[in-house]
Amino acid sequence: MEIGWIGTGVMGASMAGHLLGAGHRLRVFTRTPSKAAGLLERGALWADSPAAAAEGADLAISIVGMPEDVEEVHLGTRGTLAATSAPKVVVDMTTSSPALAVRIAEAAADRGVGAVDAPVSGGDVGAREARLSIMVGGADAAVAAARPAFECMGRTVVHQGPPGSGQHTKMVNQIAIASTMVGMCEGLRYAEDAGLDPKQVLESISGGAAGSWTLTNLAPRVLRSDLEPGFRIDHFLKDLRIALSEAERMNLDLPGVRLARELYEHAVAAGLAEKGTHALVDVVATRNGRPRA
Amino acid sequence: MEIGWIGTGVMGASMAGHLLGAGHRLRVFTRTPSKAAGLLERGALWADSPAAAAEGADLAISIVGMPEDVEEVHLGTRGTLAATSAPKVVVDMTTSSPALAVRIAEAAADRGVGAVDAPVSGGDVGAREARLSIMVGGADAAVAAARPAFECMGRTVVHQGPPGSGQHTKMVNQIAIASTMVGMCEGLRYAEDAGLDPKQVLESISGGAAGSWTLTNLAPRVLRSDLEPGFRIDHFLKDLRIALSEAERMNLDLPGVRLARELYEHAVAAGLAEKGTHALVDVVATRNGRPRA
């Protein structure tokens, strides 16, 4: 396929690489051109704008930062939907607002273009190893057109429903993670304060009803004071804000997410924005004014 | 060994059965004698009090309901430590207060008796299949004396530290579960309200970073409206109260546990005390005044 690709951060660069590897032809636009160098060396062409990348393409796929970026990439004056010869389907794989996904789908429909929202989970490792879970929203025909590309990048590809459903599914994912992370951080701190050996505690609890991906994968990083991302706190906070704003629209109260947002806001205020989500442990640790040992 | 056994609820009856199966001799006391019938048929002897069960035994093991029950069983006038010929080691496997475990160990030491706190996780199934995780606190010699019994009942037996450490470890377990459960319930409710198919959502998220024992084992029960325990809400609430009271003693704030306690108190007020912990979904579901579909 002819694919326009917008966004070559840690996730995007790996994902686009799998499409090249599978023989698709890519035109790439990204805000920081140096980050596209690896893809250009492997045969991708450079495009000067999202519109240029999308020109006449089968798919125009974005994975960028914030919902504002997604909006500009697809709906802006030099966005994919402003291409002279419209792409067949626009796909956004950023974790972004479900309401925006619906707006993009409506604008796309006005031009006879399909639209798919398809955020992912699995992190940088999942992206590198093509083991992502891809949560897909969109009309059947558009999703069918994008599926071959998804299957190059992910292992679990589930069509969740109409436009916005991929983003909503990702929000469920983030909602579950948010409170699980609070539980892990509070548990580790309690263990330390009770004079236990947290590593030994994990031996007792990780395999049972308290077990989680978070406890298995992130608690050991906390214990060796490795707070690097993984997934960055500022990005996660963006996701929690989207979830709460969508929940409010549905008149749904999510006190666990509200608490997590509050704690992560403390984390940003403490200078931890670019640390991993598990650095929340330092916020739990300082709430009573005591720095962590 | 000669073992006094106190408490034959769902967990205790299975656990004591494994000791009989391994050839240990049991004297059993329990508040509701009919619940000991299965063990008596298999050769256990009846005792009229914890003291009688413990009389001259190698181990006197309890697994009962509330910390008050634990206190009475070991420190009461007819408790294990009131036996004429003291048992060698008293063991409490109830999930109970770490502070009480320390008090029992002190009282036991006064009589030259060892003491071990050894709460478990793994639920009724883990108890039945001898796959429990047993979290052990106590002095080395006492723990060594109890270990052969633990190995009949559990798969993961970890000595966590001095008296109270088993209970503290179990608190870490419950702290981690509490927030994970809030996250699962909020996630499922969000999914429903967003018009997603929650079962399909689980396909996308259970295998990734949002994954947990809770999501894998309890979310499917929620989806088929099976809110039976598993683990009862009133018992879990007892554990959360112990965790918060211990945390307060350590001057440690646990906002995630506080939130979970509040939600579970709503659950009890809504008549859900004897339902499973995952019935919390009905509380999340009614916080905005809307009963769950």
XYZ file of C-alpha atoms in Angstrom:
586
model
C 0.000 0.000 0.000
C 0.879 3.676 -0.313
C 0.976 4.953 3.250
C 1.413 8.496 4.561
C 2.964 8.342 8.025
C 2.923 11.247 10.479
C 4.887 11.066 13.710
C 8.180 9.265 14.311
C 8.623 9.296 18.069
C 9.745 6.193 19.948
C 6.503 4.372 19.123
C 5.931 5.727 15.617
C 9.415 5.039 14.303
C 9.249 1.354 15.280
C 5.718 0.934 13.958
C 6.449 2.593 10.606
C 9.562 0.433 10.320
C 7.396 -2.714 10.393
C 5.321 -1.358 7.510
C 8.471 -0.724 5.466
C 9.676 -4.189 6.376
C 6.430 -5.659 5.026
C 6.979 -3.912 1.679
C 4.608 -0.963 2.008
C 5.677 2.378 0.497
C 5.851 5.219 3.029
C 5.851 9.003 2.774
C 6.813 10.405 6.155
C 6.196 13.731 7.839
C 7.253 14.533 11.366
C 7.870 17.715 13.336
C 11.508 16.918 14.041
C 12.853 15.689 10.672
C 15.997 14.143 12.203
C 13.779 11.558 13.886
C 12.703 10.291 10.459
C 16.292 9.638 9.324
C 16.227 5.898 10.032
C 13.061 5.438 7.993
C 14.348 7.559 5.093
C 17.520 5.459 4.984
C 15.335 2.400 4.609
C 13.516 3.871 1.605
C 10.699 6.010 3.008
C 10.200 9.328 1.220
C 10.062 12.665 3.004
C 6.889 14.781 2.871
C 6.707 18.459 3.830
C 3.346 18.294 5.577
C 0.675 15.845 6.698
C -1.222 16.798 3.519
C 1.770 15.955 1.333
C 2.266 12.629 3.132
C -1.408 11.776 2.651
C -1.646 12.831 -1.007
C -3.473 10.056 -2.863
C -2.423 7.444 -0.248
C -4.297 4.289 0.698
C -3.807 5.117 4.370
C -2.683 8.265 6.196
C -1.597 7.179 9.677
C -0.674 9.439 12.579
C 0.841 8.794 15.986
C 1.738 12.089 17.580
C 1.574 13.698 21.035
C -1.472 15.566 22.207
C -5.062 15.783 20.941
C -4.247 19.296 19.616
C -1.528 17.727 17.464
C -3.938 15.082 16.180
C -6.427 17.792 15.287
C -3.843 19.788 13.365
C -2.474 16.705 11.570
C -5.866 15.695 10.218
C -8.092 18.781 10.293
C -5.510 21.591 9.951
C -4.949 23.667 6.806
C -2.026 21.399 5.880
C -3.653 18.333 7.390
C -4.306 14.965 5.753
C -7.872 15.869 4.831
C -6.578 18.990 3.015
C -4.685 16.848 0.478
C -5.594 17.694 -3.113
C -6.169 14.036 -3.828
C -7.648 12.741 -0.572
C -6.286 9.565 1.032
C -8.699 6.631 1.129
C -8.591 6.240 4.933
C -7.125 8.366 7.731
C -5.966 6.513 10.830
C -4.995 8.032 14.171
C -3.020 5.773 16.517
C -2.275 8.451 19.127
C -4.015 8.003 22.464
C -6.387 10.907 22.085
C -9.903 12.098 22.711
C -12.822 9.875 21.616
C -14.825 13.015 20.855
C -12.061 14.235 18.536
C -11.998 10.849 16.812
C -15.701 11.289 16.059
C -15.102 14.803 14.725
C -12.325 13.583 12.436
C -14.548 10.783 11.180
C -17.289 13.301 10.371
C -14.904 15.642 8.554
C -13.439 12.680 6.678
C -16.886 11.467 5.638
C -17.564 14.919 4.159
C -14.680 14.248 1.769
C -15.657 10.640 1.135
C -12.712 9.435 3.242
C -12.826 6.616 5.815
C -11.537 7.208 9.354
C -10.177 4.868 11.994
C -9.046 5.538 15.567
C -6.595 2.892 16.685
C -4.589 3.666 19.832
C -2.219 1.015 21.061
C -0.864 -0.455 24.249
C 2.333 -2.381 24.739
C 4.855 0.432 25.024
C 8.154 0.847 23.251
C 8.965 -2.837 23.571
C 5.619 -3.869 22.096
C 6.126 -1.414 19.240
C 9.630 -2.696 18.535
C 8.564 -6.336 18.583
C 5.258 -5.808 16.720
C 3.376 -7.150 19.732
C 1.073 -4.185 20.309
C -2.564 -4.451 21.276
C -4.396 -2.230 18.781
C -7.846 -1.003 19.848
C -9.817 -0.094 16.773
C -12.805 2.182 16.191
C -14.379 2.992 12.838
C -16.789 1.868 10.148
C -16.292 -1.688 8.906
C -14.964 -0.773 5.448
C -12.399 1.681 6.807
C -11.230 -0.796 9.432
C -10.940 -3.539 6.818
C -8.751 -1.254 4.692
C -6.439 -0.504 7.618
C -6.265 -4.014 9.051
C -3.329 -5.281 6.944
C -1.257 -2.381 8.271
C -2.331 -3.086 11.858
C -1.338 -6.706 11.500
C 2.214 -5.652 10.669
C 2.422 -3.727 13.943
C 0.394 -5.614 16.515
C -0.560 -9.024 17.797
C -4.004 -8.221 19.223
C -6.160 -6.257 16.811
C -9.764 -5.888 17.966
C -12.414 -3.815 16.199
C -14.301 -2.347 19.143
C -17.047 -0.413 17.374
C -17.812 2.844 15.543
C -15.499 5.896 15.457
C -14.219 6.775 18.937
C -14.489 3.182 20.207
C -10.769 2.558 19.886
C -10.062 5.621 22.005
C -12.752 4.677 24.534
C -11.200 1.210 24.858
C -7.793 2.765 25.465
C -9.390 4.910 28.172
C -10.650 1.750 29.902
C -7.067 0.475 29.735
C -5.718 3.668 31.318
C -8.471 3.739 33.973
C -7.529 0.210 35.058
C -3.811 1.069 35.096
C -4.292 4.298 37.072
C -5.671 2.716 40.222
C -3.509 -0.393 39.938
C -0.480 1.922 39.983
C -1.777 3.741 43.074
C -2.202 0.357 44.764
C 1.307 -0.761 43.867
C 2.919 2.463 45.075
C 0.977 2.509 48.332
C 1.717 -1.167 48.891
C 5.458 -0.733 48.359
C 5.560 2.260 50.653
C 3.614 0.468 53.368
C 6.028 -2.467 53.062
C 9.046 -0.196 53.546
C 7.512 1.641 56.472
C 6.508 -1.625 58.140
C 10.144 -2.702 58.021
C 9.576 -5.480 55.499
C 11.916 -6.378 52.652
C 9.785 -5.270 49.669
C 11.503 -7.709 47.321
C 10.561 -10.598 49.581
C 7.030 -9.215 49.855
C 6.742 -9.359 46.051
C 7.689 -13.043 46.200
C 4.687 -13.629 48.451
C 2.121 -11.532 46.607
C 2.974 -11.220 42.892
C 1.708 -14.656 41.951
C -1.691 -14.315 43.629
C -4.822 -12.197 43.728
C -2.765 -9.003 44.114
C -0.820 -9.828 40.974
C -0.727 -7.478 38.000
C 1.432 -6.502 35.053
C 2.257 -3.394 37.055
C 3.429 -5.338 40.094
C 5.443 -7.815 38.017
C 7.063 -5.304 35.681
C 7.214 -1.966 37.475
C 7.593 -2.812 41.172
C 11.061 -4.337 40.569
C 12.089 -1.118 38.789
C 10.930 0.898 41.796
C 12.954 -1.342 44.089
C 16.138 -0.709 42.123
C 15.295 3.038 42.023
C 14.952 2.981 38.228
C 12.239 5.559 37.594
C 12.918 6.059 33.878
C 9.985 5.612 31.486
C 8.379 3.080 30.308
C 5.510 5.424 29.899
C 5.922 9.059 30.858
C 3.925 10.701 33.619
C 2.997 13.757 31.524
C 1.602 11.527 28.783
C -0.328 9.432 31.264
C -1.725 12.544 32.896
C -2.997 13.672 29.484
C -4.795 10.329 29.171
C -6.350 10.597 32.631
C -7.628 14.070 31.801
C -9.234 12.784 28.608
C -10.828 9.899 30.536
C -12.237 12.254 33.169
C -13.526 14.687 30.596
C -15.278 11.883 28.682
C -16.646 10.453 31.933
C -18.027 13.837 32.890
C -19.771 14.017 29.519
C -21.362 10.638 30.377
C -22.250 11.852 33.892
C -20.026 9.139 35.317
C -17.951 9.715 38.439
C -14.557 7.975 38.552
C -13.123 8.699 42.013
C -10.179 6.351 41.476
C -9.123 8.200 38.346
C -9.669 11.544 40.064
C -7.351 10.455 42.863
C -4.730 9.236 40.390
C -4.913 12.529 38.483
C -4.394 14.457 41.697
C -1.400 12.325 42.666
C 0.119 12.586 39.178
C -0.358 16.360 39.276
C 1.676 16.361 42.487
C 4.251 14.281 40.627
C 4.494 16.847 37.820
C 4.749 19.636 40.383
C 7.606 17.667 41.960
C 9.465 17.674 38.639
C 8.680 14.078 37.666
C 6.801 14.804 34.399
C 9.304 12.921 32.235
C 9.795 10.010 34.627
C 7.922 6.734 34.277
C 4.403 6.298 35.647
C 5.824 4.180 38.489
C 7.665 7.274 39.782
C 4.326 7.949 41.474
C 5.907 6.057 44.335
C 7.887 9.209 45.153
C 4.671 11.195 45.511
C 3.069 8.638 47.776
C 6.349 8.724 49.636
C 6.389 12.465 50.227
C 2.740 13.098 51.035
C 3.546 13.094 54.708
C 6.511 15.340 54.171
C 9.044 12.537 54.301
C 11.301 12.023 51.297
C 11.729 8.431 50.253
C 14.845 6.683 51.510
C 2.891 -33.732 64.673
C 0.203 -33.153 67.307
C -1.717 -30.143 66.089
C -4.505 -28.178 67.732
C -6.687 -26.597 65.054
C -9.107 -23.763 65.715
C -11.504 -22.593 63.018
C -13.123 -24.699 60.297
C -14.648 -22.205 57.907
C -14.272 -22.568 54.143
C -10.517 -21.952 54.334
C -9.777 -23.688 57.624
C -11.588 -26.924 56.824
C -9.622 -27.412 53.591
C -6.315 -26.481 55.186
C -6.779 -28.771 58.195
C -7.759 -31.545 55.799
C -4.324 -31.365 54.137
C -2.652 -31.793 57.537
C -4.761 -34.897 58.238
C -3.920 -36.148 54.753
C -0.209 -35.784 55.516
C -0.589 -37.922 58.648
C -0.617 -35.258 61.345
C -2.887 -35.794 64.360
C -5.474 -33.042 64.854
C -7.586 -31.886 67.791
C -10.193 -29.472 66.474
C -12.192 -26.710 68.101
C -14.565 -24.443 66.206
C -17.498 -22.246 67.160
C -19.981 -24.133 64.982
C -19.220 -27.818 65.693
C -21.175 -29.072 62.654
C -18.511 -27.465 60.452
C -15.895 -29.802 61.936
C -17.854 -32.954 61.021
C -15.860 -33.711 57.871
C -12.571 -33.534 59.770
C -13.873 -35.660 62.670
C -14.993 -38.325 60.187
C -11.440 -38.386 58.859
C -10.010 -39.026 62.330
C -9.561 -35.611 63.924
C -10.561 -35.445 67.605
C -12.954 -32.867 69.016
C -11.771 -30.368 71.625
C -14.073 -28.267 73.802
C -12.001 -25.089 73.696
C -8.915 -23.591 72.068
C -7.049 -24.462 75.275
C -8.132 -28.115 75.034
C -7.138 -28.256 71.363
C -3.727 -26.784 72.185
C -3.025 -28.954 75.232
C 0.553 -30.217 74.881
C 0.458 -29.854 71.077
C 3.417 -29.177 68.791
C 1.422 -26.480 67.027
C -1.825 -24.671 67.873
C -3.090 -23.152 64.641
C -6.022 -20.749 64.252
C -7.838 -19.369 61.253
C -10.948 -17.557 62.408
C -12.852 -14.368 61.558
C -12.010 -11.068 63.173
C -9.048 -9.839 65.243
C -11.299 -10.036 68.354
C -11.741 -13.751 67.639
C -7.983 -14.220 67.241
C -7.421 -12.470 70.539
C -9.920 -14.672 72.337
C -8.593 -17.865 70.741
C -5.027 -17.254 71.886
C -5.189 -14.808 74.803
C -8.642 -15.583 76.242
C -9.288 -17.472 79.497
C -9.858 -20.649 77.491
C -7.343 -19.694 74.814
C -4.376 -21.704 73.544
C -1.949 -19.965 75.894
C -4.156 -20.960 78.860
C -3.543 -24.676 78.223
C -2.214 -26.485 81.297
C 0.566 -27.973 79.241
C 1.409 -25.177 76.804
C 1.726 -25.911 73.074
C 5.226 -25.483 71.625
C 4.191 -22.898 69.032
C 0.973 -20.942 68.425
C 0.211 -19.991 64.835
C -2.456 -17.575 63.625
C -3.363 -17.802 59.931
C -6.294 -15.392 60.101
C -5.793 -12.079 58.300
C -5.570 -9.952 61.401
C -3.816 -7.024 62.992
C 0.006 -6.925 62.939
C -0.087 -5.196 66.335
C -2.140 -8.074 67.760
C 0.325 -10.574 66.301
C 3.093 -8.823 68.231
C 1.013 -8.898 71.435
C 0.352 -12.613 71.040
C 4.052 -13.255 70.445
C 4.894 -11.358 73.643
C 2.308 -13.240 75.689
C 3.525 -16.531 74.197
C 7.139 -15.706 75.028
C 6.100 -15.178 78.656
C 5.078 -18.850 78.703
C 8.106 -20.013 76.733
C 5.942 -20.608 73.677
C 6.868 -19.657 70.100
C 4.446 -17.599 67.996
C 3.957 -17.280 64.255
C 1.586 -15.079 62.238
C 0.937 -16.618 58.847
C -2.001 -15.227 56.909
C -2.632 -16.640 53.455
C -3.799 -15.625 50.037
C -5.221 -17.799 47.316
C -8.843 -18.062 48.405
C -11.030 -21.131 48.746
C -9.567 -22.672 45.598
C -6.004 -22.162 46.793
C -6.915 -23.683 50.148
C -8.577 -26.692 48.521
C -5.676 -27.314 46.160
C -2.917 -26.577 48.719
C -1.668 -23.757 46.507
C -1.839 -20.938 49.065
C 0.728 -18.226 49.448
C 1.604 -18.192 53.156
C 3.146 -14.974 54.500
C 5.066 -15.756 57.632
C 6.172 -13.643 60.583
C 7.929 -14.883 63.701
C 11.244 -15.855 65.245
C 13.331 -18.317 63.231
C 12.876 -21.287 65.570
C 9.105 -20.919 65.754
C 8.851 -20.554 61.985
C 11.040 -23.609 61.457
C 8.744 -25.628 63.726
C 5.647 -24.562 61.775
C 7.108 -24.857 58.282
C 6.307 -28.567 57.707
C 2.641 -27.766 58.381
C 2.724 -24.764 56.048
C 4.208 -26.884 53.296
C 1.184 -29.188 53.457
C -1.135 -26.232 52.811
C 0.676 -23.832 50.517
C 2.968 -23.548 47.555
C 4.640 -20.235 48.376
C 5.880 -20.041 51.948
C 8.020 -16.969 52.650
C 9.355 -15.983 56.062
C 9.000 -12.209 55.947
C 10.492 -11.220 59.301
C 9.753 -10.971 63.044
C 6.260 -11.303 64.609
C 3.699 -9.189 62.739
C 5.591 -9.374 59.425
C 3.244 -11.984 57.999
C 0.270 -9.754 58.753
C 2.050 -6.687 57.357
C 2.789 -8.575 54.145
C -0.852 -9.566 53.848
C -1.758 -5.892 54.278
C 0.483 -5.026 51.313
C -1.412 -7.679 49.362
C -4.779 -6.172 50.315
C -3.584 -2.615 49.624
C -2.581 -3.628 46.094
C -5.881 -5.442 45.542
C -8.020 -2.580 46.859
C -7.047 -0.045 44.231
C -6.784 -2.614 41.452
C -10.412 -3.513 42.162
C -11.467 0.144 42.028
C -9.715 0.424 38.660
C -11.422 -2.677 37.286
C -14.873 -1.570 38.408
C -14.464 1.953 37.072
C -13.074 0.624 33.806
C -15.962 -1.779 33.279
C -18.501 0.905 34.071
C -16.842 3.373 31.707
C -16.856 0.714 28.985
C -20.579 0.118 29.397
C -21.419 3.809 29.465
C -19.287 4.450 26.382
C -21.360 1.872 24.513
C -18.525 -0.640 24.194
C -18.858 -4.397 24.512
C -16.958 -4.952 27.801
C -16.108 -8.521 26.880
C -14.422 -7.362 23.712
C -12.664 -4.619 25.661
C -11.179 -7.286 27.937
C -9.782 -9.037 24.844
C -7.888 -5.864 24.011
C -6.617 -4.966 27.466
C -6.291 -8.067 29.679
C -3.038 -9.245 28.125
C -1.215 -5.919 28.431
C -0.127 -3.286 30.909
C -3.650 -3.061 32.384
C -3.653 -6.784 33.071
C -4.149 -8.183 36.560
C -5.421 -11.233 38.389
C -8.471 -9.142 39.188
C -9.167 -8.291 35.558
C -8.594 -11.862 34.367
C -10.536 -13.618 37.105
C -13.150 -11.208 38.416
C -14.108 -9.030 35.429
C -15.633 -12.023 33.594
C -17.728 -12.775 36.711
C -18.976 -9.186 36.732
C -19.904 -9.479 33.064
C -22.043 -12.530 33.719
C -23.552 -10.795 36.781
C -22.074 -13.376 39.149
C -21.353 -11.351 42.274
C -20.988 -14.289 44.683
C -17.777 -14.504 46.724
C -14.739 -15.361 46.066
C -13.787 -13.130 48.918
C -16.512 -11.373 50.901
C -16.829 -7.611 51.055
C -17.256 -7.514 54.858
C -14.050 -9.508 55.315
C -12.170 -7.296 52.880
C -13.432 -4.180 54.623
C -12.071 -5.547 57.898
C -8.666 -5.907 56.206
C -8.738 -2.382 54.802
C -9.541 -1.010 58.244
C -6.584 -2.874 59.727
C -4.311 -1.556 56.956
C -5.453 2.017 57.540
C -5.102 1.749 61.272
C -1.552 0.373 60.926
C -0.711 3.046 58.339
C -1.938 5.736 60.676
C 0.308 4.348 63.389
C 3.193 4.710 60.892
C 2.046 8.236 59.956
C 1.517 7.007 56.393
C -1.366 8.287 54.284
C -2.916 5.775 51.876
C -5.491 7.733 49.861
C -6.180 4.808 47.537
C -7.058 2.555 50.466
C -9.130 5.316 52.040
C -11.121 5.628 48.815
C -11.599 1.867 48.599
C -12.787 1.748 52.221
C -15.312 4.480 51.521
C -16.626 2.683 48.442
C -16.815 -0.647 50.263
C -18.677 1.031 53.122
C -21.222 2.196 50.535
C -21.357 -1.404 49.339
C -22.152 -2.680 52.826
C -24.789 0.044 53.242
C -26.275 -1.174 49.954
C -26.642 -4.698 51.378
C -23.655 -6.204 49.581
C -21.632 -7.250 52.683
C -21.743 -10.950 51.826
C -21.168 -10.534 48.103
C -17.744 -10.851 46.492
C -15.273 -7.972 46.453
C -15.994 -7.467 42.736
C -19.591 -6.482 43.636
C -18.006 -3.070 44.165
C -18.994 -2.560 40.542
C -22.561 -1.998 41.734
C -21.417 0.843 43.963
C -19.423 2.516 41.225
C -22.505 1.988 39.117
C -24.924 3.733 41.460
C -22.832 6.662 42.611
C -24.576 8.895 40.129
C -27.962 7.583 41.137
C -28.258 5.202 38.244
C -28.723 1.509 38.980
C -26.612 -0.759 36.836
C -28.342 -2.244 33.775
